[in-house]
């Protein structure tokens, strides 16, 4: 097997993108995650101003993320549209508790919103940040990745699009190499993986603005306290289950947060990290102190397999 | 403050029990836990054959526990009745998910069953293994301890009983000292605390025989792998939440187990133990391997307060 060379990949890819796109315009939904951002930049390099990047604010992003992503895109001279779709997304989550149903609902809303923008811009080609692990796991039925339409039997033409997936043959470390080679800031190329449906997968049970706010706060605390660990992925999950606790000397039937910190290279397998207890206890203390409704913190000690990295 | 002397306490206590009981007969529901077993033995020492011990099999006990407790009681020459009430208990749990409601339902069924036996035996005095921590927490409203009737506003006379609580002034370490002094086997005097409502508190959501079986198996694995730690309490909790995992190369939306291991002296406060990761990972591997429906294991990293030791 030949060693992966980012430079060679990029050269070949730029040519393929140009051939595939022709003189059409292209739209790319960029969430700020490594995959979609690298894909956006690669296509921008190939077709320049014929690309419009779209950031959809679904209300499910991490603290400060919408502003961060839009700033990065604009700094690099990419035409960018910011779409506030928070209300629409929370509406479709109402009453849904099943993980797969939530993923499907997210996907449907995502393509509806993106479709509207594409129509306004009169664009028919959509860029997807699909990578190899997404394809493998979707085909295997381990999860339905929201950006692997064809593999799950959805003809993208039904939505009226042609799909462009420049990273579909790459694993995560190769995507990062491409990002570095393209000169992306380390904040992007070294970014932790973050799923398309975002914090909705990390709120077990019904997704509401209040519950997303709790998991967003917990996520920020976990990220702050684990910066120096250099792990593949660090995040928080809000349970639907509740547990008893004691706050202000009184019984509180409160929320439970799980902390998940894993090592992995490609997300296909992963190992729970042996995080020093000092750090774990500090995280638990901060979360239960700074988020009044939370009375209990758990640490996920399962590898993938038999677990997955995310809970949903 | 005077140092606690088990011998002095026992002398004084035997006299008080005899005075309080007079020539009546006494019944004691013995769950096999430290508190109820020490109380049963103490009263047996005071009144001999006028005591009938009752083991109620509510279907919520640990693996092998019913046989173990009955054997111990009989070995020590105590008149013992074994009551199979599994069906009745599971019936009252049907459809109940709220923690307090489950505790209340358990308490009600417990006193109904015990009341029936007491009537059959024509006994009006009931021994309770109430200890000081139960009283403190019930009065504070942190939990409603099922054996602290008066404190929660239930007149035991409504049930037709007089209650005898010989350990109500003692903390857990003192109860153990009394147990040792009474010559109880270490299997009892050094036993981990186990709540009255047993595994029903460790099945979040609805309590069914199938779900109790899962948490019972997980509990056994946790106990086997943590024997050498000498911690105050080690157990497993089955979540109502589910999470994605991978079993036999296929996606499984499966069960979640939390492992809870704490140090404490009196159960009023507790510290999450820094269990070596080697042990935690082994527990997670065994649980996810030996219990097919479980895909994920979590470790509780919260002290009491702000958590409680148990989840419900």
Coordinates of C-alpha atoms in Angstrom, one line a residue:
Chain A
X1 CA 0.0 0.0 0.0
X2 CA 1.3 3.5 -0.9
X3 CA 1.7 6.0 1.9
X4 CA -0.9 8.8 1.7
X5 CA 0.5 12.0 0.4
X6 CA -1.8 15.0 1.0
X7 CA -0.2 17.1 -1.7
X8 CA -0.7 14.4 -4.4
X9 CA -4.3 13.8 -3.2
X10 CA -5.1 17.5 -3.4
X11 CA -3.7 17.9 -6.9
X12 CA -5.7 15.0 -8.1
X13 CA -8.8 16.1 -6.2
X14 CA -8.8 19.6 -7.5
X15 CA -8.8 18.3 -11.0
X16 CA -11.6 15.9 -10.3
X17 CA -13.7 18.5 -8.6
X18 CA -13.3 20.9 -11.5
X19 CA -14.3 18.2 -14.0
X20 CA -17.2 17.1 -12.0
X21 CA -18.5 20.6 -11.3
X22 CA -17.9 22.1 -14.8
X23 CA -19.2 25.7 -14.9
X24 CA -21.9 25.2 -12.3
X25 CA -22.1 26.8 -8.9
X26 CA -21.6 24.8 -5.8
X27 CA -23.0 25.0 -2.3
X28 CA -21.3 23.5 0.9
X29 CA -22.9 23.3 4.3
X30 CA -20.0 23.8 6.6
X31 CA -20.6 22.9 10.3
X32 CA -17.1 23.8 11.4
X33 CA -16.2 20.2 11.9
X34 CA -13.0 19.0 10.4
X35 CA -14.6 17.0 7.6
X36 CA -17.0 19.6 6.3
X37 CA -14.6 22.4 6.6
X38 CA -11.7 20.7 4.8
X39 CA -14.2 19.7 2.1
X40 CA -15.4 23.3 1.8
X41 CA -11.9 24.6 1.5
X42 CA -10.8 22.0 -1.0
X43 CA -13.8 22.8 -3.2
X44 CA -13.2 26.5 -2.8
X45 CA -9.6 26.0 -3.9
X46 CA -10.9 24.2 -7.0
X47 CA -13.8 26.5 -8.0
X48 CA -13.2 29.8 -6.1
X49 CA -16.1 32.1 -6.0
X50 CA -18.4 29.6 -7.6
X51 CA -18.7 28.1 -4.1
X52 CA -21.2 29.4 -1.5
X53 CA -20.6 28.1 2.0
X54 CA -23.6 27.9 4.3
X55 CA -23.5 27.7 8.1
X56 CA -26.8 26.4 9.4
X57 CA -27.4 27.4 13.0
X58 CA -29.6 24.6 14.2
X59 CA -29.3 25.5 17.8
X60 CA -27.3 22.4 18.5
X61 CA -23.7 23.8 18.2
X62 CA -21.2 24.2 20.9
X63 CA -20.6 27.4 22.8
X64 CA -19.4 30.1 20.5
X65 CA -19.2 27.8 17.5
X66 CA -21.5 29.6 15.1
X67 CA -19.5 32.9 15.4
X68 CA -16.2 31.0 15.2
X69 CA -17.1 29.1 12.0
X70 CA -18.5 32.1 10.2
X71 CA -15.4 34.2 11.1
X72 CA -13.0 31.5 9.8
X73 CA -14.9 31.1 6.6
X74 CA -15.0 34.9 6.0
X75 CA -11.3 35.3 7.0
X76 CA -10.4 33.0 4.2
X77 CA -12.4 34.9 1.7
X78 CA -15.2 32.3 1.1
X79 CA -18.7 33.6 0.2
X80 CA -20.7 32.6 3.3
X81 CA -24.3 32.6 4.3
X82 CA -25.5 32.3 7.9
X83 CA -28.9 30.7 8.3
X84 CA -30.7 30.9 11.6
X85 CA -32.8 27.7 11.7
X86 CA -32.9 27.1 15.5
X87 CA -36.7 27.3 15.7
X88 CA -37.3 24.9 12.8
X89 CA -34.9 22.3 14.3
X90 CA -36.3 22.4 17.8
X91 CA -39.8 22.1 16.3
X92 CA -39.0 18.8 14.6
X93 CA -37.4 17.3 17.7
X94 CA -40.6 17.8 19.8
X95 CA -41.7 14.5 21.3
X96 CA -39.0 12.4 19.7
X97 CA -37.0 10.1 22.0
X98 CA -35.7 7.3 19.8
X99 CA -32.1 7.8 18.6
X100 CA -32.6 6.7 15.0
X101 CA -35.8 8.8 14.7
X102 CA -33.9 11.8 16.0
X103 CA -31.2 11.2 13.4
X104 CA -33.7 10.9 10.6
X105 CA -35.6 14.0 11.8
X106 CA -32.3 16.0 11.9
X107 CA -31.3 14.8 8.4
X108 CA -34.7 15.7 6.9
X109 CA -34.6 19.2 8.4
X110 CA -31.0 19.6 7.4
X111 CA -31.7 18.9 3.7
X112 CA -34.9 20.9 3.8
X113 CA -33.1 24.0 5.0
X114 CA -30.1 23.4 2.7
X115 CA -32.5 22.8 -0.2
X116 CA -34.2 26.1 0.3
X117 CA -30.9 28.0 0.3
X118 CA -29.7 26.0 -2.7
X119 CA -32.9 27.0 -4.6
X120 CA -32.5 30.6 -3.6
X121 CA -28.9 30.5 -4.9
X122 CA -30.0 28.5 -8.0
X123 CA -27.4 25.8 -7.1
X124 CA -27.6 22.1 -7.9
X125 CA -24.3 20.7 -6.7
X126 CA -23.8 20.1 -3.0
X127 CA -20.5 19.4 -1.2
X128 CA -20.6 16.7 1.5
X129 CA -17.8 16.1 4.0
X130 CA -18.4 12.3 4.0
X131 CA -15.3 10.3 5.0
X132 CA -14.6 6.6 4.7
X133 CA -15.6 5.8 8.3
X134 CA -19.1 7.2 7.6
X135 CA -19.5 5.0 4.6
X136 CA -18.2 1.9 6.3
X137 CA -20.5 2.3 9.4
X138 CA -23.6 3.3 7.4
X139 CA -23.2 0.3 5.1
X140 CA -22.6 -2.0 8.1
X141 CA -25.8 -0.5 9.7
X142 CA -23.9 0.6 12.8
X143 CA -25.3 4.1 12.4
X144 CA -27.0 6.1 9.6
X145 CA -24.6 8.9 8.9
X146 CA -26.7 11.9 7.9
X147 CA -24.4 12.8 5.1
X148 CA -24.3 9.4 3.4
X149 CA -27.5 9.7 1.4
X150 CA -27.0 7.2 -1.3
X151 CA -25.8 4.4 1.0
X152 CA -28.9 4.6 3.0
X153 CA -31.1 4.4 -0.1
X154 CA -31.9 8.0 -0.5
X155 CA -31.4 9.3 -4.0
X156 CA -30.0 12.8 -3.6
X157 CA -31.7 13.7 -6.9
X158 CA -35.0 13.4 -5.0
X159 CA -33.9 16.4 -3.1
X160 CA -32.8 17.9 -6.5
X161 CA -29.1 17.7 -5.8
X162 CA -25.9 16.3 -7.3
X163 CA -23.6 15.3 -4.4
X164 CA -19.9 16.0 -4.4
X165 CA -17.9 14.0 -1.8
X166 CA -14.2 14.8 -2.2
X167 CA -13.1 13.1 1.0
X168 CA -15.0 9.9 0.8
X169 CA -11.9 7.8 0.3
X170 CA -10.1 9.3 3.3
X171 CA -9.8 8.3 7.0
X172 CA -9.8 11.0 9.6
X173 CA -6.0 11.3 10.0
X174 CA -5.7 11.8 6.2
X175 CA -8.4 14.5 6.3
X176 CA -6.3 16.3 8.9
X177 CA -3.2 16.0 6.7
X178 CA -5.2 17.5 3.8
X179 CA -6.3 20.3 6.0
X180 CA -2.8 21.1 7.1
X181 CA -1.5 21.0 3.5
X182 CA -4.3 23.4 2.5
X183 CA -3.0 25.8 5.1
X184 CA -6.1 25.7 7.3
X185 CA -5.6 27.1 10.9
X186 CA -4.8 24.4 13.4
X187 CA -8.1 25.3 15.2
X188 CA -9.7 23.5 12.3
X189 CA -7.3 20.9 11.1
X190 CA -6.7 19.5 14.6
X191 CA -10.3 19.9 15.7
X192 CA -12.0 17.1 17.6
X193 CA -14.6 15.2 15.6
X194 CA -18.1 16.5 16.1
X195 CA -21.1 14.7 14.7
X196 CA -23.4 16.4 12.1
X197 CA -26.5 16.2 14.3
X198 CA -24.3 17.8 17.0
X199 CA -25.6 18.1 20.5
X200 CA -28.9 16.5 19.6
X201 CA -27.1 13.1 19.9
X202 CA -25.8 14.1 23.3
X203 CA -29.2 14.8 24.8
X204 CA -30.8 11.4 25.5
X205 CA -34.6 11.7 25.2
X206 CA -36.3 14.8 24.0
X207 CA -34.2 17.6 22.6
X208 CA -35.3 21.0 23.9
X209 CA -33.4 24.3 24.0
X210 CA -33.2 24.0 27.8
X211 CA -31.7 20.5 27.7
X212 CA -29.2 21.5 24.9
X213 CA -28.1 24.4 27.0
X214 CA -27.3 22.0 29.9
X215 CA -25.2 19.7 27.7
X216 CA -23.5 22.7 26.0
X217 CA -22.4 24.0 29.4
X218 CA -21.1 20.6 30.5
X219 CA -19.3 20.1 27.1
X220 CA -17.5 23.4 27.6
X221 CA -16.4 22.4 31.1
X222 CA -15.2 19.0 29.8
X223 CA -13.3 20.7 26.9
X224 CA -11.6 23.2 29.2
X225 CA -10.5 20.6 31.7
X226 CA -9.1 18.1 29.1
X227 CA -7.4 20.5 26.7
X228 CA -4.0 19.2 27.7
X229 CA -4.9 15.5 27.2
X230 CA -4.7 15.6 23.5
X231 CA -7.4 12.9 23.1
X232 CA -9.3 12.1 20.0
X233 CA -12.7 13.1 21.4
X234 CA -13.9 14.6 24.7
X235 CA -17.5 15.4 25.4
X236 CA -20.5 15.4 27.7
X237 CA -23.9 13.6 27.4
X238 CA -27.1 14.6 29.2
X239 CA -29.2 11.6 30.3
X240 CA -32.9 11.3 30.2
X241 CA -32.7 9.3 33.4
X242 CA -32.6 11.3 36.6
X243 CA -31.1 10.5 40.0
X244 CA -31.3 11.7 43.6
X245 CA -28.8 14.2 44.9
X246 CA -28.4 16.8 47.5
X247 CA -28.2 20.5 46.7
X248 CA -28.3 23.3 49.4
X249 CA -28.9 20.6 52.0
X250 CA -32.1 19.4 50.3
X251 CA -33.0 16.4 48.2
X252 CA -33.0 17.1 44.4
X253 CA -34.1 14.5 41.8
X254 CA -31.7 16.0 39.3
X255 CA -29.9 15.5 36.0
X256 CA -27.1 13.1 35.2
X257 CA -24.1 13.9 32.9
X258 CA -21.8 11.4 31.4
X259 CA -18.2 12.4 30.4
X260 CA -16.8 10.5 27.4
X261 CA -13.1 10.8 26.6
X262 CA -11.6 8.4 24.0
X263 CA -8.4 7.7 22.0
X264 CA -8.8 6.7 18.4
X265 CA -7.2 7.3 15.1
X266 CA -10.1 6.7 12.7
X267 CA -13.2 6.5 14.9
X268 CA -13.8 3.0 13.7
X269 CA -12.5 1.6 17.0
X270 CA -11.8 3.6 20.1
X271 CA -10.4 3.2 23.6
X272 CA -11.7 4.9 26.8
X273 CA -8.9 7.0 28.1
X274 CA -7.4 6.5 31.6
X275 CA -7.9 10.1 32.6
X276 CA -6.3 10.9 35.9
X277 CA -8.9 11.0 38.7
X278 CA -7.8 14.4 39.7
X279 CA -9.1 15.7 36.4
X280 CA -12.3 13.6 36.4
X281 CA -13.2 14.7 40.0
X282 CA -12.5 18.4 39.0
X283 CA -14.9 18.0 36.0
X284 CA -17.6 16.4 38.2
X285 CA -17.2 19.1 40.8
X286 CA -17.4 21.9 38.3
X287 CA -20.4 20.4 36.4
X288 CA -22.5 19.8 39.6
X289 CA -21.6 23.2 40.9
X290 CA -22.0 25.3 37.8
X291 CA -25.1 23.6 36.4
X292 CA -27.7 23.7 39.2
X293 CA -29.9 20.9 37.9
X294 CA -27.1 18.3 37.7
X295 CA -26.5 16.1 40.7
X296 CA -24.3 13.3 39.2
X297 CA -21.5 12.8 36.8
X298 CA -20.4 9.5 35.3
X299 CA -17.4 8.5 33.2
X300 CA -17.7 6.2 30.3
X301 CA -15.3 3.2 30.7
X302 CA -16.3 1.3 27.5
X303 CA -14.3 0.8 24.4
X304 CA -15.7 0.8 20.8
X305 CA -16.7 -2.0 20.3
X306 CA -18.8 -2.9 22.2
X307 CA -19.9 0.7 22.6
X308 CA -19.9 3.4 20.0
X309 CA -18.2 6.7 20.7
X310 CA -21.4 8.7 20.7
X311 CA -24.5 7.5 22.7
X312 CA -26.9 7.8 19.8
Chain B
X1 CA -18.1 12.4 74.2
X2 CA -17.6 8.9 75.5
X3 CA -16.2 6.3 73.2
X4 CA -18.7 3.8 72.0
X5 CA -18.4 0.4 73.8
X6 CA -20.4 -2.4 72.1
X7 CA -20.4 -4.5 75.2
X8 CA -22.0 -1.8 77.3
X9 CA -24.5 -0.9 74.6
X10 CA -25.6 -4.6 74.3
X11 CA -26.1 -5.0 78.1
X12 CA -28.2 -1.8 78.3
X13 CA -30.0 -2.7 75.1
X14 CA -31.0 -6.2 76.2
X15 CA -32.6 -4.9 79.3
X16 CA -34.5 -2.2 77.4
X17 CA -35.7 -4.7 74.8
X18 CA -36.9 -7.1 77.5
X19 CA -38.7 -4.2 79.3
X20 CA -40.3 -3.0 76.2
X21 CA -41.4 -6.4 74.9
X22 CA -42.6 -7.8 78.2
X23 CA -44.1 -11.2 77.6
X24 CA -45.2 -10.5 74.1
X25 CA -44.0 -12.2 71.0
X26 CA -41.9 -10.3 68.4
X27 CA -41.4 -10.5 64.7
X28 CA -38.4 -9.3 62.8
X29 CA -38.1 -8.9 59.0
X30 CA -34.5 -9.7 58.3
X31 CA -33.2 -8.8 54.8
X32 CA -29.7 -10.1 55.4
X33 CA -28.4 -6.5 55.5
X34 CA -26.1 -5.6 58.4
X35 CA -28.7 -3.4 60.2
X36 CA -31.7 -5.8 60.1
X37 CA -29.6 -8.8 60.9
X38 CA -27.8 -7.2 63.9
X39 CA -31.2 -6.0 65.1
X40 CA -32.7 -9.5 64.7
X41 CA -29.8 -11.1 66.6
X42 CA -29.9 -8.6 69.4
X43 CA -33.6 -9.1 70.0
X44 CA -33.1 -12.8 69.7
X45 CA -30.5 -12.6 72.4
X46 CA -33.0 -10.6 74.6
X47 CA -36.2 -12.7 74.1
X48 CA -35.0 -16.0 72.6
X49 CA -37.8 -18.1 71.1
X50 CA -40.3 -15.4 71.4
X51 CA -38.8 -13.9 68.3
X52 CA -39.8 -15.1 64.8
X53 CA -37.5 -13.9 62.0
X54 CA -39.1 -13.4 58.6
X55 CA -37.2 -13.3 55.3
X56 CA -39.4 -11.8 52.6
X57 CA -38.3 -12.8 49.1
X58 CA -39.4 -9.8 47.1
X59 CA -37.5 -10.9 44.0
X60 CA -35.2 -7.9 44.5
X61 CA -32.3 -9.6 46.3
X62 CA -28.8 -10.2 45.2
X63 CA -27.7 -13.5 43.6
X64 CA -27.9 -16.3 46.2
X65 CA -29.0 -14.0 49.0
X66 CA -32.3 -15.5 50.0
X67 CA -30.7 -18.9 50.6
X68 CA -27.7 -17.3 52.4
X69 CA -29.8 -15.3 54.8
X70 CA -32.1 -18.2 55.7
X71 CA -29.2 -20.5 56.3
X72 CA -27.4 -18.0 58.6
X73 CA -30.6 -17.4 60.6
X74 CA -31.3 -21.2 61.0
X75 CA -27.6 -21.9 61.8
X76 CA -27.9 -19.6 64.8
X77 CA -31.1 -21.3 66.0
X78 CA -33.5 -18.5 65.2
X79 CA -37.1 -19.5 64.3
X80 CA -37.4 -18.4 60.7
X81 CA -40.1 -18.1 58.1
X82 CA -39.4 -17.7 54.4
X83 CA -42.1 -15.8 52.5
X84 CA -42.1 -15.9 48.7
X85 CA -43.7 -12.6 47.7
X86 CA -42.0 -12.1 44.3
X87 CA -45.2 -11.9 42.3
X88 CA -46.8 -9.5 44.6
X89 CA -43.9 -7.1 44.6
X90 CA -43.4 -7.1 40.8
X91 CA -47.2 -6.5 40.4
X92 CA -47.0 -3.3 42.4
X93 CA -44.0 -2.0 40.5
X94 CA -45.8 -2.2 37.1
X95 CA -45.8 1.1 35.3
X96 CA -44.0 3.0 38.1
X97 CA -41.0 5.1 37.0
X98 CA -40.7 7.8 39.7
X99 CA -38.1 7.1 42.4
X100 CA -40.2 8.2 45.3
X101 CA -43.3 6.5 44.0
X102 CA -41.3 3.2 43.7
X103 CA -40.0 3.6 47.3
X104 CA -43.6 4.2 48.6
X105 CA -44.9 1.2 46.6
X106 CA -42.2 -1.0 48.1
X107 CA -42.8 0.2 51.6
X108 CA -46.6 -0.3 51.3
X109 CA -46.1 -3.9 49.9
X110 CA -43.4 -4.6 52.5
X111 CA -45.7 -3.7 55.4
X112 CA -48.7 -5.5 53.9
X113 CA -46.8 -8.7 53.6
X114 CA -45.2 -8.4 57.0
X115 CA -48.5 -7.5 58.5
X116 CA -50.1 -10.7 57.1
X117 CA -47.4 -12.8 58.6
X118 CA -47.6 -11.0 61.9
X119 CA -51.3 -11.6 62.0
X120 CA -50.9 -15.3 61.3
X121 CA -48.3 -15.4 64.1
X122 CA -50.5 -13.2 66.3
X123 CA -47.6 -10.9 66.9
X124 CA -47.9 -7.1 67.5
X125 CA -44.3 -6.0 68.1
X126 CA -42.1 -5.5 65.0
X127 CA -38.3 -5.1 65.1
X128 CA -36.8 -2.5 62.7
X129 CA -33.1 -2.2 61.8
X130 CA -33.4 1.6 61.7
X131 CA -30.0 3.4 62.3
X132 CA -29.2 7.0 62.9
X133 CA -28.3 7.9 59.3
X134 CA -31.8 6.7 58.2
X135 CA -33.4 9.0 60.8
X136 CA -31.3 12.0 59.9
X137 CA -31.8 11.7 56.2
X138 CA -35.5 11.0 56.4
X139 CA -36.0 14.0 58.7
X140 CA -34.0 16.2 56.3
X141 CA -36.1 15.0 53.4
X142 CA -33.1 13.6 51.5
X143 CA -34.8 10.3 51.2
X144 CA -37.7 8.5 52.7
X145 CA -36.2 5.5 54.4
X146 CA -38.7 2.7 54.3
X147 CA -38.1 1.7 57.9
X148 CA -38.6 5.1 59.5
X149 CA -42.4 5.1 59.7
X150 CA -43.0 7.6 62.4
X151 CA -40.6 10.2 61.0
X152 CA -42.4 10.3 57.8
X153 CA -45.8 10.7 59.5
X154 CA -47.0 7.2 59.4
X155 CA -48.3 5.9 62.7
X156 CA -47.2 2.3 62.9
X157 CA -50.3 1.6 64.9
X158 CA -52.3 2.2 61.7
X159 CA -50.7 -1.0 60.5
X160 CA -51.4 -2.5 63.9
X161 CA -47.8 -2.7 65.1
X162 CA -45.6 -1.5 67.9
X163 CA -42.2 -0.8 66.5
X164 CA -38.9 -1.7 68.2
X165 CA -35.8 0.0 66.9
X166 CA -32.9 -1.1 69.0
X167 CA -30.2 0.5 66.7
X168 CA -31.7 3.9 66.1
X169 CA -29.0 5.7 68.1
X170 CA -26.1 4.0 66.3
X171 CA -24.1 4.8 63.2
X172 CA -23.0 2.1 60.8
X173 CA -19.5 1.5 62.3
X174 CA -21.1 1.0 65.7
X175 CA -23.7 -1.4 64.3
X176 CA -20.8 -3.5 62.9
X177 CA -19.1 -3.4 66.4
X178 CA -22.3 -4.6 68.0
X179 CA -22.5 -7.4 65.3
X180 CA -18.9 -8.5 66.1
X181 CA -19.5 -8.4 69.8
X182 CA -22.6 -10.5 69.4
X183 CA -20.4 -13.1 67.6
X184 CA -22.1 -12.8 64.2
X185 CA -20.1 -14.2 61.3
X186 CA -18.0 -11.7 59.4
X187 CA -20.1 -12.3 56.3
X188 CA -22.8 -10.4 58.2
X189 CA -21.0 -7.9 60.4
X190 CA -18.7 -6.7 57.7
X191 CA -21.3 -6.8 55.0
X192 CA -21.7 -3.9 52.6
X193 CA -24.8 -1.7 53.1
X194 CA -27.7 -2.8 51.0
X195 CA -30.9 -0.7 50.9
X196 CA -34.2 -2.1 52.0
X197 CA -35.9 -1.7 48.7
X198 CA -32.9 -3.6 47.3
X199 CA -32.3 -3.8 43.6
X200 CA -35.5 -1.9 42.9
X201 CA -33.6 1.3 43.5
X202 CA -30.9 0.2 41.1
X203 CA -33.2 -0.3 38.2
X204 CA -34.0 3.2 36.9
X205 CA -37.5 3.2 35.3
X206 CA -39.9 0.4 35.5
X207 CA -38.8 -2.6 37.7
X208 CA -39.5 -5.9 36.0
X209 CA -38.1 -9.4 36.6
X210 CA -36.0 -9.2 33.4
X211 CA -34.5 -5.9 34.3
X212 CA -33.8 -7.0 37.9
X213 CA -32.0 -10.0 36.5
X214 CA -29.7 -7.7 34.4
X215 CA -28.7 -5.6 37.4
X216 CA -28.3 -8.7 39.6
X217 CA -25.8 -10.2 37.1
X218 CA -24.0 -6.8 36.9
X219 CA -23.9 -6.5 40.6
X220 CA -22.4 -9.9 41.0
X221 CA -19.6 -9.0 38.5
X222 CA -18.9 -5.7 40.3
X223 CA -18.7 -7.5 43.7
X224 CA -16.4 -10.2 42.4
X225 CA -14.0 -7.8 40.8
X226 CA -13.9 -5.4 43.8
X227 CA -13.7 -7.8 46.7
X228 CA -10.1 -6.8 47.4
X229 CA -10.8 -3.1 47.5
X230 CA -12.4 -3.0 50.9
X231 CA -14.7 -0.1 50.0
X232 CA -17.8 0.9 51.8
X233 CA -20.2 0.1 49.0
X234 CA -19.8 -1.4 45.5
X235 CA -22.7 -1.9 43.1
X236 CA -24.3 -1.7 39.7
X237 CA -27.2 0.4 38.4
X238 CA -29.3 -0.3 35.3
X239 CA -30.3 2.8 33.4
X240 CA -33.6 3.3 31.7
X241 CA -31.8 5.3 29.0
X242 CA -30.4 3.2 26.2
X243 CA -27.3 3.9 24.0
X244 CA -25.9 2.6 20.7
X245 CA -23.3 -0.1 20.7
X246 CA -22.0 -2.9 18.4
X247 CA -22.5 -6.5 19.2
X248 CA -21.6 -9.3 16.7
X249 CA -20.6 -6.6 14.2
X250 CA -24.1 -5.2 14.3
X251 CA -25.7 -2.1 15.7
X252 CA -27.5 -2.6 19.0
X253 CA -29.5 0.0 20.8
X254 CA -28.7 -1.5 24.2
X255 CA -28.6 -1.1 28.0
X256 CA -26.3 1.0 30.1
X257 CA -24.9 0.0 33.4
X258 CA -23.3 2.4 35.9
X259 CA -20.8 1.1 38.4
X260 CA -20.8 2.9 41.8
X261 CA -17.9 2.4 44.3
X262 CA -17.6 4.6 47.3
X263 CA -15.7 5.1 50.6
X264 CA -17.7 6.2 53.6
X265 CA -17.9 5.6 57.3
X266 CA -21.5 6.4 58.0
X267 CA -23.2 6.8 54.6
X268 CA -24.0 10.4 55.5
X269 CA -21.1 11.6 53.3
X270 CA -19.2 9.5 50.8
X271 CA -16.3 9.7 48.3
X272 CA -16.1 8.1 44.9
X273 CA -13.2 5.7 45.0
X274 CA -10.2 6.1 42.7
X275 CA -10.5 2.5 41.4
X276 CA -7.5 1.4 39.3
X277 CA -8.5 1.6 35.6
X278 CA -7.4 -2.0 35.1
X279 CA -10.2 -3.1 37.4
X280 CA -12.8 -0.8 35.9
X281 CA -12.0 -1.9 32.4
X282 CA -12.2 -5.5 33.4
X283 CA -15.6 -4.9 34.9
X284 CA -16.8 -3.1 31.8
X285 CA -15.5 -5.9 29.6
X286 CA -17.1 -8.7 31.7
X287 CA -20.5 -6.9 32.0
X288 CA -20.8 -6.1 28.2
X289 CA -19.6 -9.6 27.4
X290 CA -21.6 -11.7 29.9
X291 CA -24.9 -9.7 29.7
X292 CA -25.9 -9.6 26.0
X293 CA -28.2 -6.6 26.2
X294 CA -25.6 -4.3 27.8
X295 CA -23.4 -2.2 25.4
X296 CA -22.0 0.5 27.8
X297 CA -20.6 0.8 31.3
X298 CA -20.1 4.1 33.2
X299 CA -18.3 4.8 36.4
X300 CA -19.8 7.2 38.9
X301 CA -17.3 10.0 39.8
X302 CA -19.5 12.0 42.1
X303 CA -19.2 12.4 45.9
X304 CA -22.1 12.6 48.4
X305 CA -23.0 15.4 48.4
X306 CA -23.9 16.6 45.7
X307 CA -24.9 13.0 44.8
X308 CA -26.4 10.4 47.0
X309 CA -24.8 7.0 47.2
X310 CA -27.8 5.2 45.6
X311 CA -29.5 6.6 42.4
X312 CA -33.0 6.7 43.8

